[in-house]
C-alpha positions as semicolon CSV with decimal commas, in nm:
position;residue;x (nm);y (nm);z (nm)
1;M;0,712;2,403;4,521
2;D;0,501;2,350;4,209
3;A;0,490;2,041;3,988
4;F;0,431;2,148;3,629
5;I;0,305;1,949;3,331
6;F;0,494;2,031;3,013
7;D;0,350;1,766;2,784
8;A;0,123;1,460;2,790
9;I;0,129;1,217;2,499
10;R;-0,014;0,877;2,428
11;T;-0,045;0,610;2,165
12;P;-0,379;0,545;2,000
13;R;-0,561;0,257;2,167
14;G;-0,554;-0,065;1,965
15;R;-0,807;-0,344;2,013
16;G;-0,679;-0,589;2,270
17;K;-0,691;-0,900;2,057
18;K;-0,459;-1,073;1,813
19;S;-0,633;-0,901;1,524
20;G;-0,576;-0,560;1,684
21;A;-0,353;-0,314;1,500
22;L;-0,092;-0,299;1,777
23;H;-0,066;-0,669;1,858
24;S;0,266;-0,705;1,674
25;V;0,432;-0,433;1,884
26;K;0,628;-0,531;2,194
27;P;0,524;-0,346;2,513
28;Y;0,865;-0,187;2,575
29;R;0,871;-0,059;2,217
30;L;0,522;0,093;2,248
31;L;0,638;0,285;2,554
32;G;0,988;0,347;2,423
33;D;0,854;0,525;2,116
34;L;0,679;0,776;2,341
35;L;1,002;0,837;2,531
36;R;1,174;0,898;2,197
37;E;0,904;1,148;2,101
38;L;0,900;1,360;2,418
39;P;1,240;1,533;2,372
40;L;1,152;1,598;2,009
41;R;0,837;1,784;2,113
42;Q;0,986;1,954;2,419
43;A;1,351;2,049;2,375
44;F;1,513;1,908;2,688
45;D;1,814;1,693;2,756
46;T;1,707;1,344;2,867
47;Q;2,017;1,343;3,091
48;A;1,819;1,583;3,312
49;V;1,540;1,333;3,379
50;D;1,570;1,213;3,738
51;K;1,357;0,902;3,687
52;V;1,082;0,742;3,482
53;I;0,778;0,600;3,668
54;M;0,538;0,378;3,474
55;G;0,224;0,190;3,571
56;C;0,169;-0,165;3,450
57;V;-0,098;-0,392;3,596
58;N;0,043;-0,715;3,455
59;P;0,421;-0,677;3,491
60;V;0,504;-1,028;3,374
61;E;0,680;-1,189;3,080
62;E;0,755;-0,922;2,817
63;Q;0,587;-0,655;3,035
64;G;0,790;-0,763;3,338
65;G;1,139;-0,690;3,461
66;D;1,075;-0,317;3,528
67;I;0,936;-0,209;3,194
68;A;1,000;0,158;3,277
69;K;1,376;0,102;3,274
70;V;1,358;-0,131;2,974
71;A;1,170;0,136;2,777
72;C;1,438;0,391;2,866
73;L;1,702;0,159;2,727
74;D;1,499;0,095;2,413
75;A;1,458;0,470;2,362
76;D;1,838;0,519;2,386
77;W;1,806;0,740;2,691
78;P;2,120;0,786;2,902
79;D;2,217;0,494;3,123
80;S;2,190;0,732;3,420
81;V;1,808;0,753;3,398
82;P;1,644;0,502;3,637
83;G;1,304;0,344;3,583
84;V;1,035;0,245;3,831
85;Q;0,738;0,019;3,754
86;I;0,433;0,041;3,984
87;N;0,109;-0,156;4,008
88;T;-0,194;-0,001;4,174
89;F;-0,441;-0,188;3,954
90;C;-0,639;0,053;3,734
91;A;-0,506;0,350;3,931
92;S;-0,150;0,277;3,816
93;G;-0,112;0,528;3,533
94;L;-0,244;0,820;3,736
95;E;-0,072;0,715;4,057
96;A;0,256;0,717;3,863
97;V;0,184;1,081;3,775
98;N;0,089;1,156;4,136
99;M;0,409;1,002;4,269
100;A;0,607;1,210;4,021
101;A;0,429;1,525;4,134
102;M;0,506;1,449;4,499
103;H;0,874;1,401;4,419
104;I;0,885;1,734;4,235
105;K;0,695;1,918;4,510
106;S;0,929;1,782;4,774
107;G;1,225;1,942;4,598
108;S;1,409;1,612;4,570
109;T;1,386;1,599;4,189
110;D;1,349;1,841;3,899
111;C;1,207;1,620;3,622
112;I;1,019;1,292;3,602
113;V;0,843;1,123;3,313
114;A;0,539;0,928;3,434
115;G;0,261;0,727;3,273
116;G;0,197;0,364;3,195
117;V;0,164;0,084;2,944
118;E;-0,055;-0,222;2,896
119;M;-0,052;-0,457;2,598
120;M;-0,371;-0,649;2,665
121;S;-0,358;-0,832;2,332
122;R;-0,023;-0,985;2,429
123;I;-0,051;-1,015;2,809
124;P;-0,412;-1,105;2,906
125;I;-0,570;-0,909;3,189
126;D;-0,610;-1,212;3,416
127;V;-0,248;-1,331;3,395
128;S;-0,123;-1,176;3,720
129;L;-0,420;-1,034;3,908
130;G;-0,303;-1,216;4,219
131;P;-0,475;-1,366;4,524
132;L;-0,746;-1,101;4,555
133;F;-0,895;-1,232;4,233
134;S;-0,783;-1,595;4,239
135;D;-0,732;-1,723;4,594
136;R;-1,064;-1,863;4,712
137;E;-0,961;-1,862;5,078
138;L;-0,880;-1,491;5,066
139;Q;-1,190;-1,410;4,861
140;L;-1,414;-1,576;5,120
141;K;-1,237;-1,393;5,402
142;V;-1,263;-1,041;5,257
143;K;-1,576;-1,097;5,042
144;A;-1,384;-1,012;4,724
145;V;-1,566;-1,068;4,396
146;P;-1,479;-1,007;4,028
147;Q;-1,514;-0,646;3,917
148;G;-1,808;-0,724;3,690
149;I;-2,003;-0,854;3,990
150;S;-1,912;-0,534;4,175
151;A;-2,039;-0,325;3,883
152;D;-2,368;-0,514;3,881
153;L;-2,386;-0,480;4,261
154;I;-2,359;-0,101;4,229
155;A;-2,633;-0,101;3,967
156;T;-2,855;-0,313;4,192
157;L;-2,803;-0,098;4,501
158;D;-2,853;0,226;4,305
159;N;-3,148;0,090;4,103
160;F;-2,980;0,151;3,767
161;T;-3,168;-0,031;3,492
162;R;-3,028;-0,205;3,188
163;E;-3,167;0,076;2,976
164;Q;-2,983;0,338;3,185
165;V;-2,644;0,168;3,169
166;D;-2,687;0,108;2,795
167;A;-2,787;0,470;2,739
168;F;-2,475;0,587;2,920
169;A;-2,262;0,356;2,705
170;L;-2,421;0,485;2,387
171;G;-2,347;0,840;2,498
172;S;-1,982;0,750;2,543
173;Q;-1,969;0,614;2,188
174;K;-2,135;0,923;2,042
175;R;-1,907;1,161;2,231
176;A;-1,596;0,969;2,129
177;A;-1,702;0,963;1,764
178;L;-1,755;1,339;1,767
179;A;-1,422;1,400;1,939
180;I;-1,238;1,190;1,680
181;N;-1,414;1,366;1,393
182;Q;-1,327;1,705;1,541
183;G;-0,963;1,610;1,595
184;S;-0,987;1,655;1,971
185;F;-0,721;1,391;2,040
186;E;-0,475;1,485;1,765
187;R;-0,246;1,702;1,977
188;S;-0,159;1,417;2,211
189;I;-0,174;1,102;1,996
190;I;0,155;0,973;1,860
191;P;0,094;0,729;1,572
192;V;0,249;0,385;1,620
193;K;0,486;0,267;1,346
194;N;0,649;-0,064;1,270
195;N;1,024;-0,117;1,231
196;E;1,004;-0,008;0,866
197;G;0,845;0,325;0,962
198;E;0,498;0,235;0,832
199;I;0,206;0,355;1,042
200;L;0,024;0,072;1,217
201;L;-0,233;0,288;1,394
202;A;-0,295;0,662;1,401
203;Q;-0,621;0,689;1,594
204;D;-0,816;0,491;1,852
205;E;-0,934;0,161;1,710
206;H;-1,195;0,051;1,965
207;P;-1,485;0,302;1,922
208;R;-1,800;0,187;1,746
209;A;-1,968;0,495;1,604
210;D;-2,255;0,286;1,464
211;S;-2,370;0,172;1,810
212;S;-2,743;0,188;1,879
213;M;-2,972;0,121;2,173
214;E;-3,122;-0,170;1,980
215;G;-2,781;-0,327;1,926
216;L;-2,678;-0,277;2,287
217;A;-3,005;-0,421;2,417
218;A;-2,951;-0,743;2,221
219;L;-2,634;-0,833;2,414
220;K;-2,645;-1,081;2,700
221;P;-2,518;-0,993;3,050
222;S;-2,147;-1,069;3,088
223;F;-2,133;-1,162;3,455
224;K;-2,447;-1,362;3,529
225;K;-2,269;-1,697;3,507
226;L;-1,993;-1,575;3,736
227;G;-2,258;-1,471;3,983
228;E;-2,417;-1,814;3,971
229;M;-2,078;-1,967;4,059
230;G;-2,116;-1,825;4,409
231;F;-1,994;-1,468;4,369
232;D;-2,345;-1,319;4,389
233;E;-2,397;-1,497;4,721
234;L;-2,059;-1,380;4,846
235;A;-2,141;-1,017;4,766
236;M;-2,483;-1,045;4,929
237;Q;-2,324;-1,170;5,249
238;R;-2,188;-0,819;5,290
239;Y;-2,483;-0,635;5,132
240;T;-2,768;-0,809;5,311
241;E;-3,026;-0,549;5,208
242;I;-3,062;-0,713;4,866
243;D;-3,177;-1,066;4,785
244;Q;-3,046;-1,079;4,427
245;I;-2,804;-0,899;4,198
246;N;-2,935;-0,763;3,870
247;H;-2,683;-0,838;3,599
248;V;-2,701;-0,543;3,361
249;H;-2,346;-0,507;3,232
250;T;-2,241;-0,640;2,893
251;P;-1,931;-0,598;2,676
252;A;-2,089;-0,281;2,534
253;N;-2,140;-0,098;2,865
254;S;-1,809;-0,211;3,017
255;S;-1,465;-0,071;2,940
256;G;-1,293;-0,202;2,628
257;I;-0,987;-0,427;2,640
258;V;-0,713;-0,247;2,444
259;D;-0,340;-0,188;2,401
260;G;-0,186;0,150;2,479
261;A;0,079;0,361;2,649
262;A;0,109;0,716;2,782
263;A;0,387;0,947;2,902
264;V;0,366;1,277;3,091
265;L;0,660;1,518;3,127
266;I;0,653;1,669;3,477
267;G;0,905;1,909;3,623
268;S;0,992;2,199;3,849
269;E;1,023;2,570;3,781
270;A;1,401;2,526;3,771
271;F;1,365;2,260;3,501
272;A;1,142;2,494;3,298
273;K;1,396;2,776;3,321
274;R;1,690;2,551;3,240
275;F;1,539;2,440;2,908
276;N;1,317;2,743;2,841
277;L;1,000;2,532;2,854
278;T;0,647;2,668;2,901
279;P;0,433;2,474;3,148
280;R;0,086;2,383;3,028
281;A;-0,057;2,310;3,373
282;R;0,030;2,253;3,736
283;I;-0,068;1,956;3,949
284;L;-0,253;2,104;4,245
285;A;-0,341;1,800;4,454
286;T;-0,335;1,421;4,445
287;T;-0,478;1,138;4,650
288;L;-0,515;0,762;4,670
289;I;-0,786;0,619;4,897
290;S;-0,948;0,282;4,958
291;T;-1,299;0,158;5,033
292;D;-1,483;-0,174;5,066
293;P;-1,319;-0,444;4,848
294;T;-1,654;-0,612;4,773
295;I;-1,827;-0,325;4,599
296;M;-1,475;-0,221;4,496
297;L;-1,559;0,042;4,230
298;I;-1,698;0,336;4,432
299;G;-1,360;0,498;4,505
300;P;-1,389;0,797;4,267
301;A;-1,640;0,994;4,479
302;P;-1,453;0,979;4,812
303;A;-1,123;1,033;4,631
304;T;-1,274;1,341;4,468
305;Y;-1,389;1,490;4,797
306;K;-1,050;1,427;4,959
307;V;-0,849;1,580;4,674
308;L;-1,082;1,882;4,661
309;K;-1,018;1,943;5,031
310;Q;-0,644;1,923;4,974
311;A;-0,667;2,177;4,693
312;N;-0,900;2,403;4,894
313;L;-1,156;2,390;4,614
314;N;-1,526;2,314;4,592
315;I;-1,671;2,063;4,348
316;D;-1,835;2,348;4,154
317;D;-1,491;2,498;4,091
318;I;-1,398;2,207;3,866
319;D;-1,462;2,277;3,498
320;L;-1,406;1,925;3,360
321;F;-1,403;1,575;3,509
322;E;-1,252;1,259;3,367
323;V;-1,408;0,964;3,550
324;N;-1,284;0,634;3,416
325;E;-1,563;0,435;3,256
326;A;-1,469;0,098;3,400
327;F;-1,842;0,020;3,376
328;S;-2,145;0,241;3,317
329;S;-2,259;0,205;3,678
330;V;-1,929;0,345;3,807
331;V;-1,983;0,685;3,645
332;L;-2,358;0,687;3,709
333;H;-2,284;0,623;4,077
334;F;-2,026;0,903;4,079
335;M;-2,280;1,146;3,935
336;Q;-2,541;1,035;4,188
337;E;-2,300;1,072;4,481
338;T;-2,151;1,407;4,381
339;G;-2,429;1,580;4,188
340;V;-2,186;1,662;3,904
341;S;-2,364;1,706;3,572
342;H;-2,287;1,468;3,288
343;E;-2,216;1,781;3,080
344;K;-1,888;1,816;3,273
345;I;-1,789;1,450;3,274
346;N;-1,603;1,263;2,998
347;V;-1,703;1,517;2,736
348;N;-1,500;1,331;2,471
349;G;-1,624;0,986;2,565
350;G;-1,447;0,738;2,787
351;A;-1,318;0,386;2,827
352;I;-1,644;0,224;2,720
353;A;-1,590;0,366;2,373
354;L;-1,215;0,425;2,366
355;G;-1,090;0,134;2,576
356;H;-0,906;0,090;2,905
357;P;-0,538;-0,014;2,881
358;V;-0,536;-0,062;3,256
359;G;-0,180;0,042;3,343
360;A;-0,187;0,349;3,119
361;T;-0,544;0,481;3,137
362;G;-0,497;0,728;3,422
363;A;-0,215;0,910;3,244
364;M;-0,417;0,907;2,922
365;L;-0,714;1,067;3,097
366;L;-0,493;1,340;3,240
367;G;-0,374;1,428;2,890
368;T;-0,729;1,424;2,753
369;C;-0,844;1,652;3,033
370;L;-0,558;1,897;2,980
371;D;-0,617;1,918;2,604
372;E;-0,986;1,990;2,660
373;L;-0,917;2,254;2,927
374;E;-0,698;2,431;2,674
375;R;-0,960;2,409;2,399
376;R;-1,222;2,559;2,629
377;Q;-0,985;2,801;2,801
378;A;-1,109;2,653;3,128
379;R;-0,911;2,640;3,450
380;Y;-0,952;2,327;3,665
381;G;-0,974;1,959;3,573
382;L;-1,020;1,657;3,798
383;I;-0,921;1,304;3,693
384;T;-1,033;1,000;3,893
385;L;-1,041;0,621;3,856
386;C;-1,165;0,326;4,058
387;A;-0,923;0,040;4,116
388;G;-0,906;-0,315;4,245
389;G;-0,937;-0,377;4,617
390;G;-1,175;-0,082;4,655
391;M;-0,920;0,189;4,581
392;G;-0,977;0,527;4,419
393;V;-0,724;0,774;4,280
394;A;-0,773;1,142;4,197
395;T;-0,572;1,436;4,066
396;I;-0,658;1,803;4,018
397;I;-0,475;2,004;3,752
398;E;-0,485;2,375;3,678
399;R;-0,438;2,498;3,322
400;L;-0,180;2,774;3,284
401;G;-0,155;3,044;3,020
């Protein structure tokens, strides 16, 4: 049985600080507004939704208490619609979509809305990262280090220079600026409004179109001091082939901290016929894998190979890739491991320019990929993200029509 995508929408990404445009919006409202919008864009009865699955990496305080169900209530959806909140670190938004697809393919459900939300200006990223990132005893046992150390470790092992990671970051900014100017995101972005109906934000707030190599080069490494606190030594206990870690990542070549939410309408053929909806794509294959928790961020390549095998496709069959730009070295490593040209990857920029609302990013990338497949009349797209603990998630979609 097929799992079809009927729509994929998102908020613009707001800067994840108190001065950011979305800071005044409560997380459940940010997500609830998307749930309100979906049945206006796609004429279906929300009573027919079997469940809502949403990723959220920091499900505490006002993002806690099963924000998927809370958003349903805020959106005035029927009491009969259940909500499920999941946390798979940065994989959460896409894994929510993958779980939805598996439910649909099993025949147990006909319609699920999946996606994610993260309000990083209101709930800081380090609030609930848990023992893997805070318990020294566990860190020493499994050689777990902060993600920035892992990113610099990848760069060291792969011999990526500061100039290379900065150049990749600048490319992300330039691509994002062009995409915004061309209106490439307009189909999927739902402007965020306040309670009076005034628009707070209509397009992504994080990109810096005026970035330059000179400006990037002037920034100091972000994770050198963390390394000196013992994390470099911990990483080198596992990777004994190196005697130092080169700290090349800065705020400008790392993903941006932002607010945002995304929602994807996924359903069966029976759901499409019931409401006379036209599917935009089908979800061909999904996977979630895990690798070494020290280097942590290399999951996209093995996840890609596994999901390609499931779909019975070769890597050359894929027209477009969305590889989350957690750090420059993550995508550079992916290209080195797979041989995929940069011309196929993140053609509209990525999280370095646009930002990474951790619980929502995967669902956002799926929507971006689908929109671009339609613009190019291309067939296959592959979305992949690295995640904490060494995990990697991947999804292959096929454009229809």
